[in-house]
Tab-separated table of C-alpha atoms in Angstrom:
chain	number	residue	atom	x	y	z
A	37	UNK	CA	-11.607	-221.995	-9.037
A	38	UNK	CA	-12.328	-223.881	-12.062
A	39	UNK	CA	-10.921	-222.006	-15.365
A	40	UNK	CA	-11.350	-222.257	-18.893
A	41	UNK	CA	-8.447	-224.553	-20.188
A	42	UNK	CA	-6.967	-224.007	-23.693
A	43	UNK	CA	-3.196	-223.781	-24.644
A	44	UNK	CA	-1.580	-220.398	-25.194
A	45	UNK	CA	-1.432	-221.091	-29.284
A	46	UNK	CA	-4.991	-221.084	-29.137
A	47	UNK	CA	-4.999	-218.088	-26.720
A	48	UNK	CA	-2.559	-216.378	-29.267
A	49	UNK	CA	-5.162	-217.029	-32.292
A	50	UNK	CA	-7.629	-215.925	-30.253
A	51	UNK	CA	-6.486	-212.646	-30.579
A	52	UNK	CA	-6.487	-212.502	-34.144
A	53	UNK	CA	-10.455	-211.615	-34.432
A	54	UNK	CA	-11.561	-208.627	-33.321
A	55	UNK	CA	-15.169	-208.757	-34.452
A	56	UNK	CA	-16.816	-205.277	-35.024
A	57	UNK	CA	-18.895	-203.585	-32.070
A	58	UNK	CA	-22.157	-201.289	-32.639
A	59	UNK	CA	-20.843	-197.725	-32.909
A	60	UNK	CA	-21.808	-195.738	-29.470
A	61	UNK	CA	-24.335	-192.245	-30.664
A	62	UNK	CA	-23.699	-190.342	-27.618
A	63	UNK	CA	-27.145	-188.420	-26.424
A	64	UNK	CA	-25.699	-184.563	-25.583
A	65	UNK	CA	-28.646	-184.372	-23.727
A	66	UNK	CA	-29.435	-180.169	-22.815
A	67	UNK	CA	-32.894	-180.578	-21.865
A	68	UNK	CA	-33.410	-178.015	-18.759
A	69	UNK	CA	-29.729	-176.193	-19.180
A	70	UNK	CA	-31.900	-173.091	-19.892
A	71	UNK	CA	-32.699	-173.360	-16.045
A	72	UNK	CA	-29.090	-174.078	-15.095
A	73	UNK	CA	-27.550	-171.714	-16.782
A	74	UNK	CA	-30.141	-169.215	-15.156
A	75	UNK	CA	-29.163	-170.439	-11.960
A	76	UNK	CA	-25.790	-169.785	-12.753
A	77	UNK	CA	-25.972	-166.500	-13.665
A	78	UNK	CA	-28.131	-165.361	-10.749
A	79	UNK	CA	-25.541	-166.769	-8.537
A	80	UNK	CA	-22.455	-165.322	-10.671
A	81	UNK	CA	-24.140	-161.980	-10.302
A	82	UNK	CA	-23.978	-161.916	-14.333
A	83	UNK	CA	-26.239	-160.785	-16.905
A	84	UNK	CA	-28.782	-164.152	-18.009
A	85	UNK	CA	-27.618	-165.770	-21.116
A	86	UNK	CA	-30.493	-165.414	-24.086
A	87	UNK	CA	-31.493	-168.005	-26.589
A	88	UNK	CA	-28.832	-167.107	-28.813
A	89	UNK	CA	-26.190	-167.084	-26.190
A	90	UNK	CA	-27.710	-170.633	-25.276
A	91	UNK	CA	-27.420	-172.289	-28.883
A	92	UNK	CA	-23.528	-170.891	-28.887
A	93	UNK	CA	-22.907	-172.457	-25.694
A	94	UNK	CA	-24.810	-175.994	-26.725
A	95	UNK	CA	-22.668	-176.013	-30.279
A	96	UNK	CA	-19.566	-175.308	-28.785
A	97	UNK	CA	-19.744	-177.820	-25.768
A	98	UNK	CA	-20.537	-180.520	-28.587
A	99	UNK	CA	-17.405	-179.216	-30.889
A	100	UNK	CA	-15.297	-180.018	-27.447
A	101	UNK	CA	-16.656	-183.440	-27.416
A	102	UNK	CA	-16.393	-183.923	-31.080
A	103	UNK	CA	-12.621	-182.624	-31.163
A	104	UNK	CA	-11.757	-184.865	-27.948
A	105	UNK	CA	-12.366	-187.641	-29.487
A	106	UNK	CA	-11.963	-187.412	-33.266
A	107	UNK	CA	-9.531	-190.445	-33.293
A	108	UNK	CA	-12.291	-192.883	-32.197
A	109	UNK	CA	-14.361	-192.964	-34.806
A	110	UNK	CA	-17.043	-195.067	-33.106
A	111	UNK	CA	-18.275	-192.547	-31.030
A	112	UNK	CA	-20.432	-189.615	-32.822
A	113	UNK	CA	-22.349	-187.212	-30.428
A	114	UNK	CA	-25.908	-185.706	-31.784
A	115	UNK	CA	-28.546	-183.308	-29.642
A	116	UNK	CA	-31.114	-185.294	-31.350
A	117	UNK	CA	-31.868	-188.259	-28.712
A	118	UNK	CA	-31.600	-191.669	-31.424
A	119	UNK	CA	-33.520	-193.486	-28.470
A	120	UNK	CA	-32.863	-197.014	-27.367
A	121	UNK	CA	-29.904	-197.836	-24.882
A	122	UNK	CA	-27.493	-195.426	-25.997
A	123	UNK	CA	-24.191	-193.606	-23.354
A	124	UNK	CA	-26.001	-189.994	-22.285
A	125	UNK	CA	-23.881	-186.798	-21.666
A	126	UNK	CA	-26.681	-184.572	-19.656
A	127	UNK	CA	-26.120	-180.709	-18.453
A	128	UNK	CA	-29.539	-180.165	-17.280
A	129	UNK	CA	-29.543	-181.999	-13.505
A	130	UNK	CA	-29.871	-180.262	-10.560
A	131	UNK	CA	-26.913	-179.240	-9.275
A	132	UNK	CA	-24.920	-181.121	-6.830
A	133	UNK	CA	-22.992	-179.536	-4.039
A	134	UNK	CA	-19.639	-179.170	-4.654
A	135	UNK	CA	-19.244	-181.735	-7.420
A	136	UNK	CA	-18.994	-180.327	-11.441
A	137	UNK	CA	-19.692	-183.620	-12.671
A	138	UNK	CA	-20.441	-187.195	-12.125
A	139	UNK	CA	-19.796	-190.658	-14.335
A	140	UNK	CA	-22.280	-193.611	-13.705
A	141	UNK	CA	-19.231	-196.321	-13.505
A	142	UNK	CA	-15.521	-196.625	-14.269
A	143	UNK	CA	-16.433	-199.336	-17.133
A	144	UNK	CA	-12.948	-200.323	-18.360
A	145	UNK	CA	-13.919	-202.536	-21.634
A	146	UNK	CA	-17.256	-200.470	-21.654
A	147	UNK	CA	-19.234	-203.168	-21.063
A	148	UNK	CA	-22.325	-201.546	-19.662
A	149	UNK	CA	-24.536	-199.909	-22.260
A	150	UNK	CA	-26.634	-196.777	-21.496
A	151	UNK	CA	-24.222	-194.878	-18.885
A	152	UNK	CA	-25.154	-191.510	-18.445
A	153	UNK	CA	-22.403	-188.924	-17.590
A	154	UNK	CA	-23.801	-185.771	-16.096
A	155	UNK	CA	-22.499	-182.329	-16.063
A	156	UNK	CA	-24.071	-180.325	-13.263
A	157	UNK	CA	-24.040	-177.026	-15.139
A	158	UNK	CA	-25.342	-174.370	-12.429
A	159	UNK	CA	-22.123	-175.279	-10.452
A	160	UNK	CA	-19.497	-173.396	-12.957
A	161	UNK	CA	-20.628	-170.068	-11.755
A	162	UNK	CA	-16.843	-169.556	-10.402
A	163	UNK	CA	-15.951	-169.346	-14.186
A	164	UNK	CA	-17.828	-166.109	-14.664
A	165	UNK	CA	-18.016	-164.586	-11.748
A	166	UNK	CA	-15.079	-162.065	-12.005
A	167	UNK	CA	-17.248	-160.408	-14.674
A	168	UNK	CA	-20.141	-157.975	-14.361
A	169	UNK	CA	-22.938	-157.066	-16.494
A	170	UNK	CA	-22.423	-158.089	-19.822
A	171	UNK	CA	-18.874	-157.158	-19.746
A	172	UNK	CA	-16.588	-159.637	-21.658
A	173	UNK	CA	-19.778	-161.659	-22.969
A	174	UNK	CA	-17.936	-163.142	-25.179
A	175	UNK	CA	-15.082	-164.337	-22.849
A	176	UNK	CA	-17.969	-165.635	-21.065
A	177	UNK	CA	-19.049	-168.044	-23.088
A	178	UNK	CA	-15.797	-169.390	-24.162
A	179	UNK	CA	-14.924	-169.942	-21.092
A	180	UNK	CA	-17.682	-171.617	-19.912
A	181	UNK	CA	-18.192	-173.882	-23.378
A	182	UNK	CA	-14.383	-174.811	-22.539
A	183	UNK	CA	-15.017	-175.756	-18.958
A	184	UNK	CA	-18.558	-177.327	-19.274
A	185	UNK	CA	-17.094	-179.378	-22.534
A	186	UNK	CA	-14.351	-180.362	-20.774
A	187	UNK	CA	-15.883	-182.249	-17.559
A	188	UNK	CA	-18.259	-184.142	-19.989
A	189	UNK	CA	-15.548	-185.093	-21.614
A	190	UNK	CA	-13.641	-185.928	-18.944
A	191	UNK	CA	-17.103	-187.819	-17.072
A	192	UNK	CA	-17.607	-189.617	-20.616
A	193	UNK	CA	-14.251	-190.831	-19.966
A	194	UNK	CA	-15.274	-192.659	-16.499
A	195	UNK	CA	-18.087	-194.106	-18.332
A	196	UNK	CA	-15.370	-195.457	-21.281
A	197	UNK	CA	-12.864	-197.332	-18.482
A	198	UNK	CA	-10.235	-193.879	-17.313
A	199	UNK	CA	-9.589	-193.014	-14.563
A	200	UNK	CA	-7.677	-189.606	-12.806
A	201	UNK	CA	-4.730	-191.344	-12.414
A	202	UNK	CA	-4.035	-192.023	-16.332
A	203	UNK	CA	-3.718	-187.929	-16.483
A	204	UNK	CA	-0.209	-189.024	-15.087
A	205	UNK	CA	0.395	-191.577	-17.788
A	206	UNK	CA	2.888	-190.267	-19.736
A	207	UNK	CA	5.311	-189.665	-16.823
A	208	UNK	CA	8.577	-192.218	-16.971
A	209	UNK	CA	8.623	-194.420	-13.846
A	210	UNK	CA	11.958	-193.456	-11.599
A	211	UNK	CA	10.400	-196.367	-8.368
A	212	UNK	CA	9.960	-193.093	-6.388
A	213	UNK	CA	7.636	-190.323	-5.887
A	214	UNK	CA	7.723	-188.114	-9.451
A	215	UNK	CA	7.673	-184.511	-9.472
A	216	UNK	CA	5.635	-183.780	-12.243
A	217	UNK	CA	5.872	-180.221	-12.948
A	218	UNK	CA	1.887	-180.101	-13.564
A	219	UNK	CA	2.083	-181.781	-16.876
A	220	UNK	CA	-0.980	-183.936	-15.718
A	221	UNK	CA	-3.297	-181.125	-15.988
A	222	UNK	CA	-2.839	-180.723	-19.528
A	223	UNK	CA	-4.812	-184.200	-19.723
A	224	UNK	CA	-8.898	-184.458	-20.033
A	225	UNK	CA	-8.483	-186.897	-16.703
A	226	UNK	CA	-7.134	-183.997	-14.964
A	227	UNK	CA	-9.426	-182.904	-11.577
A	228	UNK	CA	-9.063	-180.877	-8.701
A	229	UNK	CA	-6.708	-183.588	-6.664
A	230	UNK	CA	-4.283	-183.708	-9.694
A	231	UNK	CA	-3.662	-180.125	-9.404
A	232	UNK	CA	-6.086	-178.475	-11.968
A	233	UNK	CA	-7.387	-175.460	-11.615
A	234	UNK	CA	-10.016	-172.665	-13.088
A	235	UNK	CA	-7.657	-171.679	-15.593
A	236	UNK	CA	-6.839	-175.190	-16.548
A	237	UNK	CA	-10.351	-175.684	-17.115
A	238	UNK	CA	-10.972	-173.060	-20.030
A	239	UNK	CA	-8.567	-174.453	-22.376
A	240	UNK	CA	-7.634	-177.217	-24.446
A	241	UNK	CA	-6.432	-180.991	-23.010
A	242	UNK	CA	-5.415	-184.035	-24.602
A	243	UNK	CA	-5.694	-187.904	-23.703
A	244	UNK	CA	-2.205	-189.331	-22.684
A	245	UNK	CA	-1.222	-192.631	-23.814
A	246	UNK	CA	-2.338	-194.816	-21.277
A	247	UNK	CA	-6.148	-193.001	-21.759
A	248	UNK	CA	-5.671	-193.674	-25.329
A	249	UNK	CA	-4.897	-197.049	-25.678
A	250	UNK	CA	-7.878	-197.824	-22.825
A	251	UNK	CA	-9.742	-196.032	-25.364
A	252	UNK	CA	-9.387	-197.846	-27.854
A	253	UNK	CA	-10.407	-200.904	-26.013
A	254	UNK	CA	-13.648	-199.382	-24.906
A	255	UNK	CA	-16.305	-201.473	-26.638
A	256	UNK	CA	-17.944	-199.089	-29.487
A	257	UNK	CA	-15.148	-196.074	-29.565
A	258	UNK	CA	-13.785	-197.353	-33.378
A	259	UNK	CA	-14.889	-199.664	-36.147
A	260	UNK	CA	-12.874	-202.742	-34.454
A	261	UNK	CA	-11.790	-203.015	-31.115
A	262	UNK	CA	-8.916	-204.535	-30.691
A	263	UNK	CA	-9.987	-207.433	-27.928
A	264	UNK	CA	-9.176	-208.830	-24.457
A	265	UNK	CA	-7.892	-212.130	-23.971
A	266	UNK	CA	-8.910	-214.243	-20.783
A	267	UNK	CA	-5.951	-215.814	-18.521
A	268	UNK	CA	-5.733	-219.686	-19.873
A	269	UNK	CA	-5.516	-221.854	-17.450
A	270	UNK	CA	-3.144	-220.116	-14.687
A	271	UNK	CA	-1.220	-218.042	-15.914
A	272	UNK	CA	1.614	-219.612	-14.229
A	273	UNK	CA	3.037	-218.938	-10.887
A	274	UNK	CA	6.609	-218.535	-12.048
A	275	UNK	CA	8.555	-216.613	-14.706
A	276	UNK	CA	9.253	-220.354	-16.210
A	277	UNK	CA	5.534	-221.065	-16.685
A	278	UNK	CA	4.274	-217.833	-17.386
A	279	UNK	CA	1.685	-217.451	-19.782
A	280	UNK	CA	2.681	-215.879	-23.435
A	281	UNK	CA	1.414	-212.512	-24.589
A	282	UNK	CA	1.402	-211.387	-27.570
A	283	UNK	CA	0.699	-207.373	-28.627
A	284	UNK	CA	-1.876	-206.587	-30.767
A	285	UNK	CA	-1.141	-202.808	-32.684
A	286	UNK	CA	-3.131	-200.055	-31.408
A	287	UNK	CA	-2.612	-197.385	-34.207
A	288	UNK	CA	-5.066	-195.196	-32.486
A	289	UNK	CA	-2.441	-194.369	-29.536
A	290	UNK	CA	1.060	-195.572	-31.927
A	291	UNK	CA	1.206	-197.932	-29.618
A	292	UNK	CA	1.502	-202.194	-29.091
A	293	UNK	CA	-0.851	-203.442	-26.225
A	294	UNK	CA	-3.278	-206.481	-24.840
A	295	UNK	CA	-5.423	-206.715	-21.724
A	296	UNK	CA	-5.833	-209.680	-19.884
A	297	UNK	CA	-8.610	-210.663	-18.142
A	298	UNK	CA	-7.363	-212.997	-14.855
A	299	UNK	CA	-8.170	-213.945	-11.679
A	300	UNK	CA	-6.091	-214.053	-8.584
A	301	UNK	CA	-8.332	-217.866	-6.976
A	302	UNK	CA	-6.211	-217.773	-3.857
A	303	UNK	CA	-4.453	-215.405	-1.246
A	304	UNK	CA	-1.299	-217.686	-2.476
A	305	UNK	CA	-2.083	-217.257	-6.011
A	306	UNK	CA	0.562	-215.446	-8.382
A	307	UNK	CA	0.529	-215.130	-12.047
A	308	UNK	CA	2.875	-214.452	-14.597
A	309	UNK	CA	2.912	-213.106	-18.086
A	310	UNK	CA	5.788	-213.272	-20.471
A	311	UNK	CA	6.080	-210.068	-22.873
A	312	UNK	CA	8.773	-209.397	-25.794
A	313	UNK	CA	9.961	-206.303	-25.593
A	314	UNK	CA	12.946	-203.878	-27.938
A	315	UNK	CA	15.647	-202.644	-27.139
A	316	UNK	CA	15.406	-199.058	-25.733
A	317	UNK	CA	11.821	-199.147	-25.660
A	318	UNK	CA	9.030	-197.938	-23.136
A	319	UNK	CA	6.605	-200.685	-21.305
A	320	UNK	CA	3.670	-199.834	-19.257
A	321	UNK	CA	1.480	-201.896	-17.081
A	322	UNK	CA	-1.720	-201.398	-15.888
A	323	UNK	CA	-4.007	-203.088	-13.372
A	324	UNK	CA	-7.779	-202.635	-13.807
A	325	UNK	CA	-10.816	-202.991	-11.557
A	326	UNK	CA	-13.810	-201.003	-10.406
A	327	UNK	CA	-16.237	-200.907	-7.487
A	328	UNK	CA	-18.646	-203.754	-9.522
A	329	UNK	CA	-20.360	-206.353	-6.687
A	330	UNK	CA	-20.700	-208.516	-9.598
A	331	UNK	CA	-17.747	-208.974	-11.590
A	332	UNK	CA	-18.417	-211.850	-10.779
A	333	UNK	CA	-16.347	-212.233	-7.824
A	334	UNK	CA	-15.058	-209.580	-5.617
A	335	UNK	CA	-11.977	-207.324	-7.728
A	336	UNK	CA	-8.600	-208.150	-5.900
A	337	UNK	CA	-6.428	-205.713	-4.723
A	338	UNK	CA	-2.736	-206.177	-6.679
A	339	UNK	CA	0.768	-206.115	-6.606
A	340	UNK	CA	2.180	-205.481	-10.304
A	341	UNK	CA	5.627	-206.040	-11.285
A	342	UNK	CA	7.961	-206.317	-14.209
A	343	UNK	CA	11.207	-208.032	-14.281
A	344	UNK	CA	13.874	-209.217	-16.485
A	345	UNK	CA	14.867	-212.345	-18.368
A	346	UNK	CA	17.048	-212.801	-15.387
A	347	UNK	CA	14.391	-212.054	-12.938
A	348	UNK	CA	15.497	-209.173	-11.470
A	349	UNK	CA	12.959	-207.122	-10.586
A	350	UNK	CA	12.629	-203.603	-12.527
A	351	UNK	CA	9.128	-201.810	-11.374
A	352	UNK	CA	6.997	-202.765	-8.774
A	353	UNK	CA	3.739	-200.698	-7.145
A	354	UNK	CA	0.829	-201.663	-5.256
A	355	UNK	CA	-1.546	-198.596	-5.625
A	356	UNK	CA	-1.873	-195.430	-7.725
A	357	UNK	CA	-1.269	-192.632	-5.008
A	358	UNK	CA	-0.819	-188.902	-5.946
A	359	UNK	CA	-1.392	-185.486	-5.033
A	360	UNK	CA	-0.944	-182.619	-7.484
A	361	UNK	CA	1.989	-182.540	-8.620
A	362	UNK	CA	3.516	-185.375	-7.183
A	363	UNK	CA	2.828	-188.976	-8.393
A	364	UNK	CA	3.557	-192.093	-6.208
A	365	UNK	CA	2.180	-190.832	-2.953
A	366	UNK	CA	0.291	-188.373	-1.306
A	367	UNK	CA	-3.742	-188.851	-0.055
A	368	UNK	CA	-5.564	-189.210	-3.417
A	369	UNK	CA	-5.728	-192.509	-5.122
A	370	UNK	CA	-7.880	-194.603	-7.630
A	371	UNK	CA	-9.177	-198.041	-5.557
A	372	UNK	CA	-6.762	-200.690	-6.166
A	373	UNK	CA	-5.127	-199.951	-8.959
A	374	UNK	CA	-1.609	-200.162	-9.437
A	375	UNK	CA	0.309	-199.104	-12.424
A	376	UNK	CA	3.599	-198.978	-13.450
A	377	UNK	CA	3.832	-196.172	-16.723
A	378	UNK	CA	6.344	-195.882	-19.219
A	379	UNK	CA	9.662	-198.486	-17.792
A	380	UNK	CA	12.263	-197.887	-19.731
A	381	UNK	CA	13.990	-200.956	-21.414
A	382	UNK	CA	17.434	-201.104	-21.997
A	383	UNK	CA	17.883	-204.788	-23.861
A	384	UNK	CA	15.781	-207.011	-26.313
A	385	UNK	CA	13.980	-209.539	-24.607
A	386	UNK	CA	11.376	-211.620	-22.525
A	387	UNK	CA	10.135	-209.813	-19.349
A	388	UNK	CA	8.141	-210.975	-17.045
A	389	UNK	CA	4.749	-208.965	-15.641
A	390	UNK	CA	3.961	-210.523	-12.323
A	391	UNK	CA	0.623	-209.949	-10.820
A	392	UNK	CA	-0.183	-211.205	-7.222
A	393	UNK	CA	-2.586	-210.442	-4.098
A	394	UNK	CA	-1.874	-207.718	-1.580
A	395	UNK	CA	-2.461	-209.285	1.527
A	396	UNK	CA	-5.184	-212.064	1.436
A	397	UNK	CA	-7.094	-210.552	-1.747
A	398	UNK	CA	-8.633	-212.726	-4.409
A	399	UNK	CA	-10.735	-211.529	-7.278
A	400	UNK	CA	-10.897	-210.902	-10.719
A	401	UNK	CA	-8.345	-208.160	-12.112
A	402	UNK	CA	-7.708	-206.715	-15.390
A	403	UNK	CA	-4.405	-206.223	-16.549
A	404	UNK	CA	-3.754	-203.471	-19.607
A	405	UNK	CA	-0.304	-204.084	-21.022
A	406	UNK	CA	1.489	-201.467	-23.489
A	407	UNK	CA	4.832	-200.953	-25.438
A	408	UNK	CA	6.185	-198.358	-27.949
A	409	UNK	CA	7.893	-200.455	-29.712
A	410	UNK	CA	6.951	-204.522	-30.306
A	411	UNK	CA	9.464	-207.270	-31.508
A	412	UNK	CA	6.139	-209.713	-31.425
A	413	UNK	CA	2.898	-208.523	-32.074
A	414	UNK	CA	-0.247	-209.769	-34.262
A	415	UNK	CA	-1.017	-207.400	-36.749
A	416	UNK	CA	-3.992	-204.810	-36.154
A	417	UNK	CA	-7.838	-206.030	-36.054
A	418	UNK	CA	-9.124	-204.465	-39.411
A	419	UNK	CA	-6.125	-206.855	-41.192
A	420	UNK	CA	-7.366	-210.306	-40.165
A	421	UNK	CA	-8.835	-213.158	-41.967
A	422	UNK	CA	-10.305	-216.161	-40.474
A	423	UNK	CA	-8.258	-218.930	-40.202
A	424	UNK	CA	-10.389	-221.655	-40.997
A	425	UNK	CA	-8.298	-224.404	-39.256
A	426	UNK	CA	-8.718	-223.064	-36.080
A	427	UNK	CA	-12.771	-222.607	-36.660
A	428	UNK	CA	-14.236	-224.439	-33.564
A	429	UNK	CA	-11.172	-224.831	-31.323
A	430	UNK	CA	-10.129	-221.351	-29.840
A	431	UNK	CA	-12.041	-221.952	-26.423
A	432	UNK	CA	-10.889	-218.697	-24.695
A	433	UNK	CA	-13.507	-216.157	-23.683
A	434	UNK	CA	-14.084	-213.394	-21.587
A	435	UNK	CA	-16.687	-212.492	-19.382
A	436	UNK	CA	-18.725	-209.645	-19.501
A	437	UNK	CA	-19.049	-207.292	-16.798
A	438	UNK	CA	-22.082	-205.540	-15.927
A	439	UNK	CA	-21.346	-203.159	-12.966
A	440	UNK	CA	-23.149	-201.934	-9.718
A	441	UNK	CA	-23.683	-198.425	-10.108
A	442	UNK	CA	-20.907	-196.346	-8.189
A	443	UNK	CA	-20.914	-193.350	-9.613
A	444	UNK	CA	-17.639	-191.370	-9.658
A	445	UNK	CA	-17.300	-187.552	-8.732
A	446	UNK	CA	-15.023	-185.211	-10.285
């Protein structure tokens, strides 16, 4: 497979200029949640909700978009449709059977414009339906403004690049199975395989890191996104020719981080990525793909690994695999991503991120790379000027992606 060929100098400038994207106005689209929410309460066995009750329920479920993602300032959210190709978060579709919500794509980069996330409304009866009458009306509708905000935040989400596994991204990697304790349901990527439950659903979340810093790469979620760098070259099949990375700050999540977007050309094919890292610092690595026929080859299922300036081999996983409360197996897992969250470093150094084919798989990947703590970094979008030397030479790109529809359930 023929590649674009620059040197990784020019790969490093490259990542200097993070040109500004068009803010995303989100659509909170309510047309026919009357109907739902009638629906709802005739299956509940509650009393209907009136107009009033309606308008409470609409302003609230915006507030829990609104506060979800108050760090990215790119993204505002409006009941007033601005037209145009704009992302859509509807509650008004007919329910589906035993889904609460669906996400158009898993568009890591958000590179598709126009998803529409959809919150099938009628289906939340089992939030209400210990009540009677208008007992606890106003319990009611927090509840249900909590739990009806929180999948279209969580379906939004799919339709920015997350996925249910990052609800486990702030756990430490052990190389075992991790017994979480159920702090993954405290995460907007939380869903019934992680563990969460009805009660979970009525209150608060938060992003972890890993959903954060994917965030902020999300085309349109703040006033510059930092940007992806394509693989030069090969990356090198070998910690000595691995290809330098450099970490571009990520104030958003307090965090240092690049994606790279590669390609694993053949079944033999193995590439390598060189990363300084501190001294009693945190690392996390992060392989990317969705269910796209046309991006533009077929994705490749990975191996990821880390290992040290020595090249012993620290972390290594082939698939994101959890159940509940346990992460690293168990029967749920997110296509062929594996990811290795939060490796602890012990020494100042180079280490090495290795990503290679499981099996005979080629394809295009994308590889998310984060640290707590940088000793080599390029300083945050916003802060660059052009560097007119350069003008005309960087020859790096990357491709855009426009996906298949596979809409994900939650």
């Amino acid at each position: 497979m023929q590649r674009i060929a620059c040197s990784q100098i020019l790969i490093a400038m490259a990542l200097l200029f993070s040109p500004a994207v068009a803010n995303a106005g989100v659509f909170v689209d309510f047309t026919n949640f009357d109907s739902r929410m009638t629906e709802l309460a005739v299956s509940a066995g509650v009393t209907g909700f009136n107009a009033g009750e309606l308008s409470t329920l609409e302003t609230g479920i915006v507030s829990v978009l609104e506060n979800a993602y108050q760090d990215f300032i790119g993204l505002s959210f409006s009941t007033v449709d601005p037209g145009g190709t704009r992302p859509v978060v509807t509650f008004g579709t007919a329910a589906s059977p035993g889904s609460l919500g669906v996400a158009n794509h898993i568009d890591f980069l958000n590179r598709v414009s126009g998803d529409t996330a959809r919150v099938f409304s009628a289906n939340f009866d089992f939030v209400v339906d210990e009540f009677s009458g208008n007992n606890n009306r106003a319990e009611q509708i927090s509840q249900l403004t909590a739990a009806l905000g929180g999948t279209a935040v969580h379906e939004l989400g799919h339709n920015l690049g997350l996925r249910h596994h990052d609800a486990y991204g702030d756990l430490t990697y052990t190389g075992s199975p991790i017994n979480t304790g159920g702090v993954q349901n405290g995460n907007w990527m939380a869903t019934g395989s992680t563990g969460l439950g009805e009660q979970g659903r009525q209150v608060p979340r938060t992003f972890s890191t890993n959903s954060l810093v994917k965030l902020a790469y999300a085309e349109g979620t703040l006033d510059n996104n930092p940007v992806a760098v394509q693989e030069a070259g090969d990356a090198g099949d070998s910690i000595g020719s691995a290809m330098a990375v450099s970490f571009e700050t990520i104030p958003v999540a307090n965090r240092f981080g690049e994606v790279v977007i590669g390609e694993i050309s053949t079944s033999s094919d193995i590439d390598f990525y060189a990363v300084q890292l501190a001294a009693n610092s945190l690392f996390t690595a992060d392989i990317n793909v969705d269910y796209a026929a046309g991006f533009p080859f077929d994705n490749v299922n990975t191996t990821l690994s880390l290992f040290d300036m020595a090249g012993n081999q620290l972390a290594t996983d082939d698939v994101s695999v959890y159940s509940g409360n346990t992460f690293g197996s168990g029967g749920f897992g997110d296509g062929f991503d594996p990811a290795l969250f939060n490796v602890n470093i012990a020494t100042a150094g180079t280490y090495y991120v290795q990503v290679a084919s499981e099996g005979s798989d080629i394809g295009d990947y994308q590889l998310l790379m984060h640290t707590n703590s940088s000793t080599h970094m390029v300083p945050e979008p916003s802060s660059i000027v052009l560097f007119g030397m350069f003008a005309g030479t960087v020859c790096c790109s990357v491709r855009r992606r426009r996906s298949a529809s596979k809409e994900l359930r939650i």
